[in-house]
Amino acid sequence: MERVAVILNPLAGNGKLNNIKDQVERILEDTFSEVTIYQTTDAGDGATYVKQVANQVDLIVAAGGDGTIHEVINALAPLPARPAFAIIPGGTSNDFSREIGMLQQPLKAAQQITNKKTKWIDVGQSNDHYFLNFWGIGLITQVSETVDNNSKQNMGRLAYYLRTIQTLGKRRSFHINLSTPDYEITDDAVMVIVGNGSYTGGIRAFFPEANIEDGLLDVLIIKEASLQAFWSMLQSRVGIEDGYPEGIIALQASEIRIDATPKQAIDCDGERGSVTPSTISVLPKHIEMVIG
């Protein structure tokens, strides 16, 4: 592992990464023989850089927030031959970087990368999209549609969700047909979340015991009647080992097929762009990642 490409979003963290990019480069050059930084300027640039350099480097480092990470992993995951992947966190939540033990100060995270400690991690796939943390429909998407970027940065995404959902006067339930190799579920719900990682909005939220190496995805189905109990559980940090309130269905699967009536917008790691129906699967140990 000697040749490194850093895909850096200079706007992440209100320009914080742009101010220290030269320091990041020097830290990496102390260990790696070849380090090149590629700065993004528009949406899609990160994916373009991955396609250009993936077969020329041993390691791709995404430096930015969750949106940057999502774009890079969606370009990297479908490649037949993939270089290793690393993250320098530079956004608000930095969820998957927390999952793999990266320090939240970018320069310290860059130093961790020079240790070259790696593990092979699972990646989630929803139709032709990929995710590291979660796939969701219902309230988690309905609320995020109303959240402006300033509010997310000031409060943190999950804190904003909690505060907003508690004040919603009308919750839009929908009908789901969900199947896995072991389950068939037909019911009404206000939210369905499929998780790979355990962090959402910067804290261990929906799946505090998630395992990114077990070849399984965690699934939560939340009915309207149990919604308040669920949010109370999140706020009190009650773990999964204590059990879920009645009306919350929890299961694990390697593949999930889900349809909803009416159709629901899908949120993958905070990014939207597709609607149900969806087939969600796990790609076991699909990416070699540098970890903290």
PDB file of C-alpha atoms in Angstrom:
ATOM      1  CA  MET A   1       0.000   0.000   0.000  1.00  0.00           C
ATOM      2  CA  GLU A   2       2.085   2.855  -1.340  1.00  0.00           C
ATOM      3  CA  ARG A   3       0.078   4.883  -3.896  1.00  0.00           C
ATOM      4  CA  VAL A   4      -2.666   7.050  -2.402  1.00  0.00           C
ATOM      5  CA  ALA A   5      -5.373   9.237  -3.925  1.00  0.00           C
ATOM      6  CA  VAL A   6      -7.116  11.684  -1.579  1.00  0.00           C
ATOM      7  CA  ILE A   7     -10.522  12.885  -2.791  1.00  0.00           C
ATOM      8  CA  LEU A   8     -11.118  16.023  -0.755  1.00  0.00           C
ATOM      9  CA  ASN A   9     -14.213  18.189  -0.498  1.00  0.00           C
ATOM     10  CA  PRO A  10     -12.832  21.687   0.235  1.00  0.00           C
ATOM     11  CA  LEU A  11     -16.231  22.911   1.444  1.00  0.00           C
ATOM     12  CA  ALA A  12     -16.594  20.249   4.145  1.00  0.00           C
ATOM     13  CA  GLY A  13     -16.624  21.516   7.697  1.00  0.00           C
ATOM     14  CA  ASN A  14     -17.077  25.115   6.542  1.00  0.00           C
ATOM     15  CA  GLY A  15     -13.772  24.946   4.693  1.00  0.00           C
ATOM     16  CA  LYS A  16     -11.836  23.292   7.513  1.00  0.00           C
ATOM     17  CA  LEU A  17     -10.390  20.566   5.310  1.00  0.00           C
ATOM     18  CA  ASN A  18      -9.315  23.022   2.657  1.00  0.00           C
ATOM     19  CA  ASN A  19      -7.305  24.951   5.255  1.00  0.00           C
ATOM     20  CA  ILE A  20      -5.337  21.885   6.335  1.00  0.00           C
ATOM     21  CA  LYS A  21      -4.984  19.946   3.076  1.00  0.00           C
ATOM     22  CA  ASP A  22      -1.250  20.656   2.862  1.00  0.00           C
ATOM     23  CA  GLN A  23      -0.768  19.281   6.392  1.00  0.00           C
ATOM     24  CA  VAL A  24      -2.793  16.184   5.512  1.00  0.00           C
ATOM     25  CA  GLU A  25      -0.613  15.654   2.454  1.00  0.00           C
ATOM     26  CA  ARG A  26       2.614  15.943   4.470  1.00  0.00           C
ATOM     27  CA  ILE A  27       1.401  13.461   7.084  1.00  0.00           C
ATOM     28  CA  LEU A  28       0.535  10.884   4.432  1.00  0.00           C
ATOM     29  CA  GLU A  29       3.768  11.486   2.484  1.00  0.00           C
ATOM     30  CA  ASP A  30       5.785  10.489   5.560  1.00  0.00           C
ATOM     31  CA  THR A  31       4.502   6.919   5.060  1.00  0.00           C
ATOM     32  CA  PHE A  32       3.274   6.526   1.485  1.00  0.00           C
ATOM     33  CA  SER A  33       5.543   6.912  -1.527  1.00  0.00           C
ATOM     34  CA  GLU A  34       2.954   8.640  -3.743  1.00  0.00           C
ATOM     35  CA  VAL A  35       0.150  10.936  -2.522  1.00  0.00           C
ATOM     36  CA  THR A  36      -2.119  12.944  -4.830  1.00  0.00           C
ATOM     37  CA  ILE A  37      -4.971  15.179  -3.685  1.00  0.00           C
ATOM     38  CA  TYR A  38      -8.005  15.647  -5.923  1.00  0.00           C
ATOM     39  CA  GLN A  39     -10.344  18.456  -4.892  1.00  0.00           C
ATOM     40  CA  THR A  40     -14.029  18.301  -5.749  1.00  0.00           C
ATOM     41  CA  THR A  41     -15.865  21.356  -6.988  1.00  0.00           C
ATOM     42  CA  ASP A  42     -19.237  19.946  -8.062  1.00  0.00           C
ATOM     43  CA  ALA A  43     -21.495  17.011  -7.206  1.00  0.00           C
ATOM     44  CA  GLY A  44     -20.232  13.936  -9.027  1.00  0.00           C
ATOM     45  CA  ASP A  45     -16.582  14.958  -9.027  1.00  0.00           C
ATOM     46  CA  GLY A  46     -15.710  12.409  -6.349  1.00  0.00           C
ATOM     47  CA  ALA A  47     -17.171   9.555  -8.389  1.00  0.00           C
ATOM     48  CA  THR A  48     -15.349  10.770 -11.496  1.00  0.00           C
ATOM     49  CA  TYR A  49     -12.012  10.771  -9.683  1.00  0.00           C
ATOM     50  CA  VAL A  50     -12.610   7.234  -8.356  1.00  0.00           C
ATOM     51  CA  LYS A  51     -13.196   5.934 -11.873  1.00  0.00           C
ATOM     52  CA  GLN A  52     -10.078   7.725 -13.135  1.00  0.00           C
ATOM     53  CA  VAL A  53      -7.619   6.509 -10.509  1.00  0.00           C
ATOM     54  CA  ALA A  54      -8.989   3.284  -8.967  1.00  0.00           C
ATOM     55  CA  ASN A  55      -6.767   1.021 -11.058  1.00  0.00           C
ATOM     56  CA  GLN A  56      -3.690   3.200 -10.469  1.00  0.00           C
ATOM     57  CA  VAL A  57      -3.614   3.420  -6.653  1.00  0.00           C
ATOM     58  CA  ASP A  58      -3.545   1.134  -3.632  1.00  0.00           C
ATOM     59  CA  LEU A  59      -5.678   3.347  -1.391  1.00  0.00           C
ATOM     60  CA  ILE A  60      -8.428   5.914  -1.921  1.00  0.00           C
ATOM     61  CA  VAL A  61      -9.022   8.341   0.941  1.00  0.00           C
ATOM     62  CA  ALA A  62     -12.308  10.261   1.066  1.00  0.00           C
ATOM     63  CA  ALA A  63     -11.861  13.501   2.999  1.00  0.00           C
ATOM     64  CA  GLY A  64     -15.198  15.156   3.715  1.00  0.00           C
ATOM     65  CA  GLY A  65     -18.616  14.654   5.241  1.00  0.00           C
ATOM     66  CA  ASP A  66     -21.115  11.825   4.907  1.00  0.00           C
ATOM     67  CA  GLY A  67     -22.191  13.036   1.460  1.00  0.00           C
ATOM     68  CA  THR A  68     -18.633  12.793   0.138  1.00  0.00           C
ATOM     69  CA  ILE A  69     -18.217   9.321   1.663  1.00  0.00           C
ATOM     70  CA  HIS A  70     -21.506   8.206   0.096  1.00  0.00           C
ATOM     71  CA  GLU A  71     -20.493   9.423  -3.357  1.00  0.00           C
ATOM     72  CA  VAL A  72     -17.082   7.774  -3.229  1.00  0.00           C
ATOM     73  CA  ILE A  73     -18.359   4.429  -1.935  1.00  0.00           C
ATOM     74  CA  ASN A  74     -21.016   4.356  -4.672  1.00  0.00           C
ATOM     75  CA  ALA A  75     -18.296   4.719  -7.282  1.00  0.00           C
ATOM     76  CA  LEU A  76     -15.922   2.281  -5.573  1.00  0.00           C
ATOM     77  CA  ALA A  77     -18.277  -0.566  -4.581  1.00  0.00           C
ATOM     78  CA  PRO A  78     -19.302  -1.724  -8.091  1.00  0.00           C
ATOM     79  CA  LEU A  79     -15.732  -1.951  -9.404  1.00  0.00           C
ATOM     80  CA  PRO A  80     -14.496  -5.506 -10.058  1.00  0.00           C
ATOM     81  CA  ALA A  81     -11.090  -4.647  -8.532  1.00  0.00           C
ATOM     82  CA  ARG A  82     -11.162  -2.167  -5.664  1.00  0.00           C
ATOM     83  CA  PRO A  83      -8.312  -0.385  -3.891  1.00  0.00           C
ATOM     84  CA  ALA A  84      -8.503  -0.070  -0.120  1.00  0.00           C
ATOM     85  CA  PHE A  85     -10.618   2.764   1.268  1.00  0.00           C
ATOM     86  CA  ALA A  86     -10.078   5.232   4.113  1.00  0.00           C
ATOM     87  CA  ILE A  87     -11.925   8.212   5.589  1.00  0.00           C
ATOM     88  CA  ILE A  88     -10.767  11.559   6.926  1.00  0.00           C
ATOM     89  CA  PRO A  89     -13.888  12.961   8.622  1.00  0.00           C
ATOM     90  CA  GLY A  90     -14.743  16.552   7.807  1.00  0.00           C
ATOM     91  CA  GLY A  91     -18.513  16.901   8.103  1.00  0.00           C
ATOM     92  CA  THR A  92     -21.172  17.180  10.807  1.00  0.00           C
ATOM     93  CA  SER A  93     -22.024  13.596  11.749  1.00  0.00           C
ATOM     94  CA  ASN A  94     -19.196  11.590  10.159  1.00  0.00           C
ATOM     95  CA  ASP A  95     -21.118   8.442  10.974  1.00  0.00           C
ATOM     96  CA  PHE A  96     -19.149   5.675   9.315  1.00  0.00           C
ATOM     97  CA  SER A  97     -15.805   7.143  10.298  1.00  0.00           C
ATOM     98  CA  ARG A  98     -16.959   6.770  13.911  1.00  0.00           C
ATOM     99  CA  GLU A  99     -18.011   3.194  13.199  1.00  0.00           C
ATOM    100  CA  ILE A 100     -14.483   2.230  12.136  1.00  0.00           C
ATOM    101  CA  GLY A 101     -12.792   4.069  14.993  1.00  0.00           C
ATOM    102  CA  MET A 102     -11.408   7.108  13.197  1.00  0.00           C
ATOM    103  CA  LEU A 103     -10.622  10.105  15.370  1.00  0.00           C
ATOM    104  CA  GLN A 104     -12.802  13.091  14.535  1.00  0.00           C
ATOM    105  CA  GLN A 105      -9.916  15.567  14.192  1.00  0.00           C
ATOM    106  CA  PRO A 106      -8.864  15.340  10.513  1.00  0.00           C
ATOM    107  CA  LEU A 107      -5.118  15.553  11.134  1.00  0.00           C
ATOM    108  CA  LYS A 108      -5.282  12.816  13.769  1.00  0.00           C
ATOM    109  CA  ALA A 109      -7.346  10.676  11.393  1.00  0.00           C
ATOM    110  CA  ALA A 110      -4.699  11.183   8.700  1.00  0.00           C
ATOM    111  CA  GLN A 111      -2.102   9.970  11.178  1.00  0.00           C
ATOM    112  CA  GLN A 112      -4.218   6.865  11.894  1.00  0.00           C
ATOM    113  CA  ILE A 113      -4.264   6.070   8.175  1.00  0.00           C
ATOM    114  CA  THR A 114      -0.461   5.861   8.158  1.00  0.00           C
ATOM    115  CA  ASN A 115      -0.714   2.833  10.501  1.00  0.00           C
ATOM    116  CA  LYS A 116      -2.209   0.880   7.564  1.00  0.00           C
ATOM    117  CA  LYS A 117      -4.461  -1.163   9.854  1.00  0.00           C
ATOM    118  CA  THR A 118      -7.324  -2.594   7.792  1.00  0.00           C
ATOM    119  CA  LYS A 119     -10.364  -4.845   7.959  1.00  0.00           C
ATOM    120  CA  TRP A 120     -12.796  -6.118   5.339  1.00  0.00           C
ATOM    121  CA  ILE A 121     -16.251  -4.649   5.921  1.00  0.00           C
ATOM    122  CA  ASP A 122     -19.771  -5.289   4.656  1.00  0.00           C
ATOM    123  CA  VAL A 123     -21.508  -2.902   2.264  1.00  0.00           C
ATOM    124  CA  GLY A 124     -25.267  -2.579   1.808  1.00  0.00           C
ATOM    125  CA  GLN A 125     -26.816  -2.469  -1.659  1.00  0.00           C
ATOM    126  CA  SER A 126     -30.279  -1.135  -2.566  1.00  0.00           C
ATOM    127  CA  ASN A 127     -31.044  -1.767  -6.214  1.00  0.00           C
ATOM    128  CA  ASP A 128     -28.121   0.034  -7.914  1.00  0.00           C
ATOM    129  CA  HIS A 129     -27.177   2.196  -4.888  1.00  0.00           C
ATOM    130  CA  TYR A 130     -24.744   1.355  -2.087  1.00  0.00           C
ATOM    131  CA  PHE A 131     -24.692   2.376   1.570  1.00  0.00           C
ATOM    132  CA  LEU A 132     -22.415   1.964   4.559  1.00  0.00           C
ATOM    133  CA  ASN A 133     -24.782   3.009   7.374  1.00  0.00           C
ATOM    134  CA  PHE A 134     -28.493   2.815   6.684  1.00  0.00           C
ATOM    135  CA  TRP A 135     -31.372   2.579   4.241  1.00  0.00           C
ATOM    136  CA  GLY A 136     -34.645   4.153   5.358  1.00  0.00           C
ATOM    137  CA  ILE A 137     -38.184   5.044   4.343  1.00  0.00           C
ATOM    138  CA  GLY A 138     -40.945   6.892   6.148  1.00  0.00           C
ATOM    139  CA  LEU A 139     -40.399   9.486   8.845  1.00  0.00           C
ATOM    140  CA  ILE A 140     -36.614   9.477   8.620  1.00  0.00           C
ATOM    141  CA  THR A 141     -36.967  10.585   5.000  1.00  0.00           C
ATOM    142  CA  GLN A 142     -40.061  12.765   5.460  1.00  0.00           C
ATOM    143  CA  VAL A 143     -38.364  14.792   8.167  1.00  0.00           C
ATOM    144  CA  SER A 144     -35.024  15.046   6.332  1.00  0.00           C
ATOM    145  CA  GLU A 145     -36.845  16.615   3.385  1.00  0.00           C
ATOM    146  CA  THR A 146     -37.716  19.574   5.637  1.00  0.00           C
ATOM    147  CA  VAL A 147     -34.286  19.956   7.249  1.00  0.00           C
ATOM    148  CA  ASP A 148     -32.038  22.680   5.859  1.00  0.00           C
ATOM    149  CA  ASN A 149     -28.265  22.176   5.928  1.00  0.00           C
ATOM    150  CA  ASN A 150     -27.704  24.908   8.536  1.00  0.00           C
ATOM    151  CA  SER A 151     -30.042  23.170  10.982  1.00  0.00           C
ATOM    152  CA  LYS A 152     -28.264  19.861  10.453  1.00  0.00           C
ATOM    153  CA  GLN A 153     -24.904  21.462  11.116  1.00  0.00           C
ATOM    154  CA  ASN A 154     -26.049  23.377  14.180  1.00  0.00           C
ATOM    155  CA  MET A 155     -28.030  20.613  15.873  1.00  0.00           C
ATOM    156  CA  GLY A 156     -26.790  17.374  14.372  1.00  0.00           C
ATOM    157  CA  ARG A 157     -29.017  15.334  12.109  1.00  0.00           C
ATOM    158  CA  LEU A 158     -30.456  12.897  14.658  1.00  0.00           C
ATOM    159  CA  ALA A 159     -31.117  15.584  17.269  1.00  0.00           C
ATOM    160  CA  TYR A 160     -33.061  17.518  14.670  1.00  0.00           C
ATOM    161  CA  TYR A 161     -35.045  14.415  13.716  1.00  0.00           C
ATOM    162  CA  LEU A 162     -35.981  13.748  17.330  1.00  0.00           C
ATOM    163  CA  ARG A 163     -37.051  17.297  18.014  1.00  0.00           C
ATOM    164  CA  THR A 164     -39.024  17.621  14.786  1.00  0.00           C
ATOM    165  CA  ILE A 165     -40.781  14.258  14.902  1.00  0.00           C
ATOM    166  CA  GLN A 166     -42.033  14.927  18.419  1.00  0.00           C
ATOM    167  CA  THR A 167     -43.878  17.998  17.153  1.00  0.00           C
ATOM    168  CA  LEU A 168     -45.359  16.494  13.987  1.00  0.00           C
ATOM    169  CA  GLY A 169     -49.123  16.769  13.979  1.00  0.00           C
ATOM    170  CA  LYS A 170     -49.684  14.276  11.188  1.00  0.00           C
ATOM    171  CA  ARG A 171     -47.626  11.163  10.699  1.00  0.00           C
ATOM    172  CA  ARG A 172     -47.930   9.595   7.294  1.00  0.00           C
ATOM    173  CA  SER A 173     -48.251   5.841   7.708  1.00  0.00           C
ATOM    174  CA  PHE A 174     -47.966   3.503   4.744  1.00  0.00           C
ATOM    175  CA  HIS A 175     -48.525  -0.163   4.000  1.00  0.00           C
ATOM    176  CA  ILE A 176     -45.526  -2.452   3.564  1.00  0.00           C
ATOM    177  CA  ASN A 177     -44.900  -5.898   2.157  1.00  0.00           C
ATOM    178  CA  LEU A 178     -41.505  -7.022   3.424  1.00  0.00           C
ATOM    179  CA  SER A 179     -39.895 -10.402   2.856  1.00  0.00           C
ATOM    180  CA  THR A 180     -36.593 -11.996   3.794  1.00  0.00           C
ATOM    181  CA  PRO A 181     -35.408 -15.623   3.545  1.00  0.00           C
ATOM    182  CA  ASP A 182     -36.992 -16.201   6.991  1.00  0.00           C
ATOM    183  CA  TYR A 183     -39.833 -13.644   7.324  1.00  0.00           C
ATOM    184  CA  GLU A 184     -42.925 -12.392   5.502  1.00  0.00           C
ATOM    185  CA  ILE A 185     -44.395  -9.192   6.967  1.00  0.00           C
ATOM    186  CA  THR A 186     -47.460  -7.295   5.787  1.00  0.00           C
ATOM    187  CA  ASP A 187     -48.357  -4.343   7.999  1.00  0.00           C
ATOM    188  CA  ASP A 188     -48.697  -0.573   8.349  1.00  0.00           C
ATOM    189  CA  ALA A 189     -45.678   1.453   9.464  1.00  0.00           C
ATOM    190  CA  VAL A 190     -44.403   4.997   9.804  1.00  0.00           C
ATOM    191  CA  MET A 191     -40.734   4.112   9.373  1.00  0.00           C
ATOM    192  CA  VAL A 192     -38.577   1.224   8.179  1.00  0.00           C
ATOM    193  CA  ILE A 193     -34.820   1.323   8.689  1.00  0.00           C
ATOM    194  CA  VAL A 194     -32.240  -1.177   7.450  1.00  0.00           C
ATOM    195  CA  GLY A 195     -28.841  -0.758   9.061  1.00  0.00           C
ATOM    196  CA  ASN A 196     -25.269  -1.857   8.464  1.00  0.00           C
ATOM    197  CA  GLY A 197     -23.419   0.496  10.822  1.00  0.00           C
ATOM    198  CA  SER A 198     -24.482   1.607  14.277  1.00  0.00           C
ATOM    199  CA  TYR A 199     -24.117   5.407  14.076  1.00  0.00           C
ATOM    200  CA  THR A 200     -26.779   7.830  12.860  1.00  0.00           C
ATOM    201  CA  GLY A 201     -26.483  11.571  13.364  1.00  0.00           C
ATOM    202  CA  GLY A 202     -23.247  11.137  15.310  1.00  0.00           C
ATOM    203  CA  ILE A 203     -24.563   8.766  18.009  1.00  0.00           C
ATOM    204  CA  ARG A 204     -25.253   5.044  18.299  1.00  0.00           C
ATOM    205  CA  ALA A 205     -28.921   5.283  17.467  1.00  0.00           C
ATOM    206  CA  PHE A 206     -31.096   2.705  15.755  1.00  0.00           C
ATOM    207  CA  PHE A 207     -28.692  -0.255  15.840  1.00  0.00           C
ATOM    208  CA  PRO A 208     -26.281   0.168  18.762  1.00  0.00           C
ATOM    209  CA  GLU A 209     -25.070  -3.438  18.468  1.00  0.00           C
ATOM    210  CA  ALA A 210     -24.623  -3.486  14.671  1.00  0.00           C
ATOM    211  CA  ASN A 211     -21.720  -5.495  13.267  1.00  0.00           C
ATOM    212  CA  ILE A 212     -20.180  -4.446   9.941  1.00  0.00           C
ATOM    213  CA  GLU A 213     -18.462  -7.823   9.507  1.00  0.00           C
ATOM    214  CA  ASP A 214     -21.268 -10.329  10.121  1.00  0.00           C
ATOM    215  CA  GLY A 215     -22.782 -10.516   6.637  1.00  0.00           C
ATOM    216  CA  LEU A 216     -26.186  -9.418   7.955  1.00  0.00           C
ATOM    217  CA  LEU A 217     -28.298  -6.262   7.904  1.00  0.00           C
ATOM    218  CA  ASP A 218     -30.444  -5.153  10.847  1.00  0.00           C
ATOM    219  CA  VAL A 219     -34.071  -4.218  10.185  1.00  0.00           C
ATOM    220  CA  LEU A 220     -36.458  -2.102  12.281  1.00  0.00           C
ATOM    221  CA  ILE A 221     -40.137  -1.635  11.443  1.00  0.00           C
ATOM    222  CA  ILE A 222     -41.813   1.050  13.562  1.00  0.00           C
ATOM    223  CA  LYS A 223     -45.594   1.343  13.782  1.00  0.00           C
ATOM    224  CA  GLU A 224     -47.313   4.623  14.558  1.00  0.00           C
ATOM    225  CA  ALA A 225     -48.626   3.455  17.931  1.00  0.00           C
ATOM    226  CA  SER A 226     -45.112   2.682  19.151  1.00  0.00           C
ATOM    227  CA  LEU A 227     -43.412   5.788  17.775  1.00  0.00           C
ATOM    228  CA  GLN A 228     -43.261   7.793  20.995  1.00  0.00           C
ATOM    229  CA  ALA A 229     -41.895   4.820  22.936  1.00  0.00           C
ATOM    230  CA  PHE A 230     -39.255   4.374  20.255  1.00  0.00           C
ATOM    231  CA  TRP A 231     -38.066   7.985  20.433  1.00  0.00           C
ATOM    232  CA  SER A 232     -38.001   7.806  24.222  1.00  0.00           C
ATOM    233  CA  MET A 233     -35.835   4.708  23.908  1.00  0.00           C
ATOM    234  CA  LEU A 234     -33.408   6.515  21.593  1.00  0.00           C
ATOM    235  CA  GLN A 235     -33.163   9.556  23.854  1.00  0.00           C
ATOM    236  CA  SER A 236     -32.462   7.443  26.915  1.00  0.00           C
ATOM    237  CA  ARG A 237     -29.849   5.434  24.944  1.00  0.00           C
ATOM    238  CA  VAL A 238     -31.555   2.143  25.819  1.00  0.00           C
ATOM    239  CA  GLY A 239     -29.666  -0.600  24.032  1.00  0.00           C
ATOM    240  CA  ILE A 240     -31.061  -3.352  21.857  1.00  0.00           C
ATOM    241  CA  GLU A 241     -30.332  -5.892  24.572  1.00  0.00           C
ATOM    242  CA  ASP A 242     -33.098  -4.333  26.669  1.00  0.00           C
ATOM    243  CA  GLY A 243     -35.683  -5.159  24.005  1.00  0.00           C
ATOM    244  CA  TYR A 244     -37.940  -3.003  21.884  1.00  0.00           C
ATOM    245  CA  PRO A 245     -41.409  -1.754  22.869  1.00  0.00           C
ATOM    246  CA  GLU A 246     -44.451  -3.528  21.491  1.00  0.00           C
ATOM    247  CA  GLY A 247     -45.182  -2.489  17.929  1.00  0.00           C
ATOM    248  CA  ILE A 248     -41.534  -2.402  16.867  1.00  0.00           C
ATOM    249  CA  ILE A 249     -40.372  -5.352  14.782  1.00  0.00           C
ATOM    250  CA  ALA A 250     -36.646  -6.111  14.774  1.00  0.00           C
ATOM    251  CA  LEU A 251     -34.928  -8.753  12.677  1.00  0.00           C
ATOM    252  CA  GLN A 252     -31.745  -9.538  10.759  1.00  0.00           C
ATOM    253  CA  ALA A 253     -31.348 -10.709   7.177  1.00  0.00           C
ATOM    254  CA  SER A 254     -28.867 -10.856   4.325  1.00  0.00           C
ATOM    255  CA  GLU A 255     -31.524  -9.833   1.790  1.00  0.00           C
ATOM    256  CA  ILE A 256     -34.747  -7.837   2.154  1.00  0.00           C
ATOM    257  CA  ARG A 257     -37.410  -7.175  -0.460  1.00  0.00           C
ATOM    258  CA  ILE A 258     -39.765  -4.327   0.360  1.00  0.00           C
ATOM    259  CA  ASP A 259     -42.660  -2.617  -1.354  1.00  0.00           C
ATOM    260  CA  ALA A 260     -44.776   0.204   0.057  1.00  0.00           C
ATOM    261  CA  THR A 261     -48.166   1.737  -0.701  1.00  0.00           C
ATOM    262  CA  PRO A 262     -48.011   4.583  -1.445  1.00  0.00           C
ATOM    263  CA  LYS A 263     -44.485   4.488  -2.842  1.00  0.00           C
ATOM    264  CA  GLN A 264     -41.881   5.868  -0.425  1.00  0.00           C
ATOM    265  CA  ALA A 265     -38.776   7.964  -1.067  1.00  0.00           C
ATOM    266  CA  ILE A 266     -35.616   6.130  -0.014  1.00  0.00           C
ATOM    267  CA  ASP A 267     -32.873   7.647   2.132  1.00  0.00           C
ATOM    268  CA  CYS A 268     -29.451   5.966   1.837  1.00  0.00           C
ATOM    269  CA  ASP A 269     -26.955   7.410   4.319  1.00  0.00           C
ATOM    270  CA  GLY A 270     -28.715  10.769   4.146  1.00  0.00           C
ATOM    271  CA  GLU A 271     -28.874  10.871   0.343  1.00  0.00           C
ATOM    272  CA  ARG A 272     -32.157  10.539  -1.561  1.00  0.00           C
ATOM    273  CA  GLY A 273     -32.960   9.841  -5.187  1.00  0.00           C
ATOM    274  CA  SER A 274     -34.986   6.648  -5.552  1.00  0.00           C
ATOM    275  CA  VAL A 275     -38.313   5.191  -4.415  1.00  0.00           C
ATOM    276  CA  THR A 276     -39.705   1.819  -3.413  1.00  0.00           C
ATOM    277  CA  PRO A 277     -39.938  -1.028  -4.302  1.00  0.00           C
ATOM    278  CA  SER A 278     -36.423  -2.056  -3.385  1.00  0.00           C
ATOM    279  CA  THR A 279     -34.307  -5.152  -2.977  1.00  0.00           C
ATOM    280  CA  ILE A 280     -31.708  -4.614  -0.268  1.00  0.00           C
ATOM    281  CA  SER A 281     -28.799  -6.980   0.205  1.00  0.00           C
ATOM    282  CA  VAL A 282     -25.491  -7.143   1.996  1.00  0.00           C
ATOM    283  CA  LEU A 283     -22.191  -7.560   0.178  1.00  0.00           C
ATOM    284  CA  PRO A 284     -20.120  -9.412   2.808  1.00  0.00           C
ATOM    285  CA  LYS A 285     -16.575  -8.170   3.413  1.00  0.00           C
ATOM    286  CA  HIS A 286     -16.743  -6.203   0.190  1.00  0.00           C
ATOM    287  CA  ILE A 287     -14.350  -3.317   0.928  1.00  0.00           C
ATOM    288  CA  GLU A 288     -10.961  -3.317   2.634  1.00  0.00           C
ATOM    289  CA  MET A 289     -11.004  -0.298   4.930  1.00  0.00           C
ATOM    290  CA  VAL A 290      -8.320   1.417   6.932  1.00  0.00           C
ATOM    291  CA  ILE A 291      -9.568   1.550  10.516  1.00  0.00           C
ATOM    292  CA  GLY A 292      -8.688   3.440  13.669  1.00  0.00           C
TER     293      GLY A 292
END
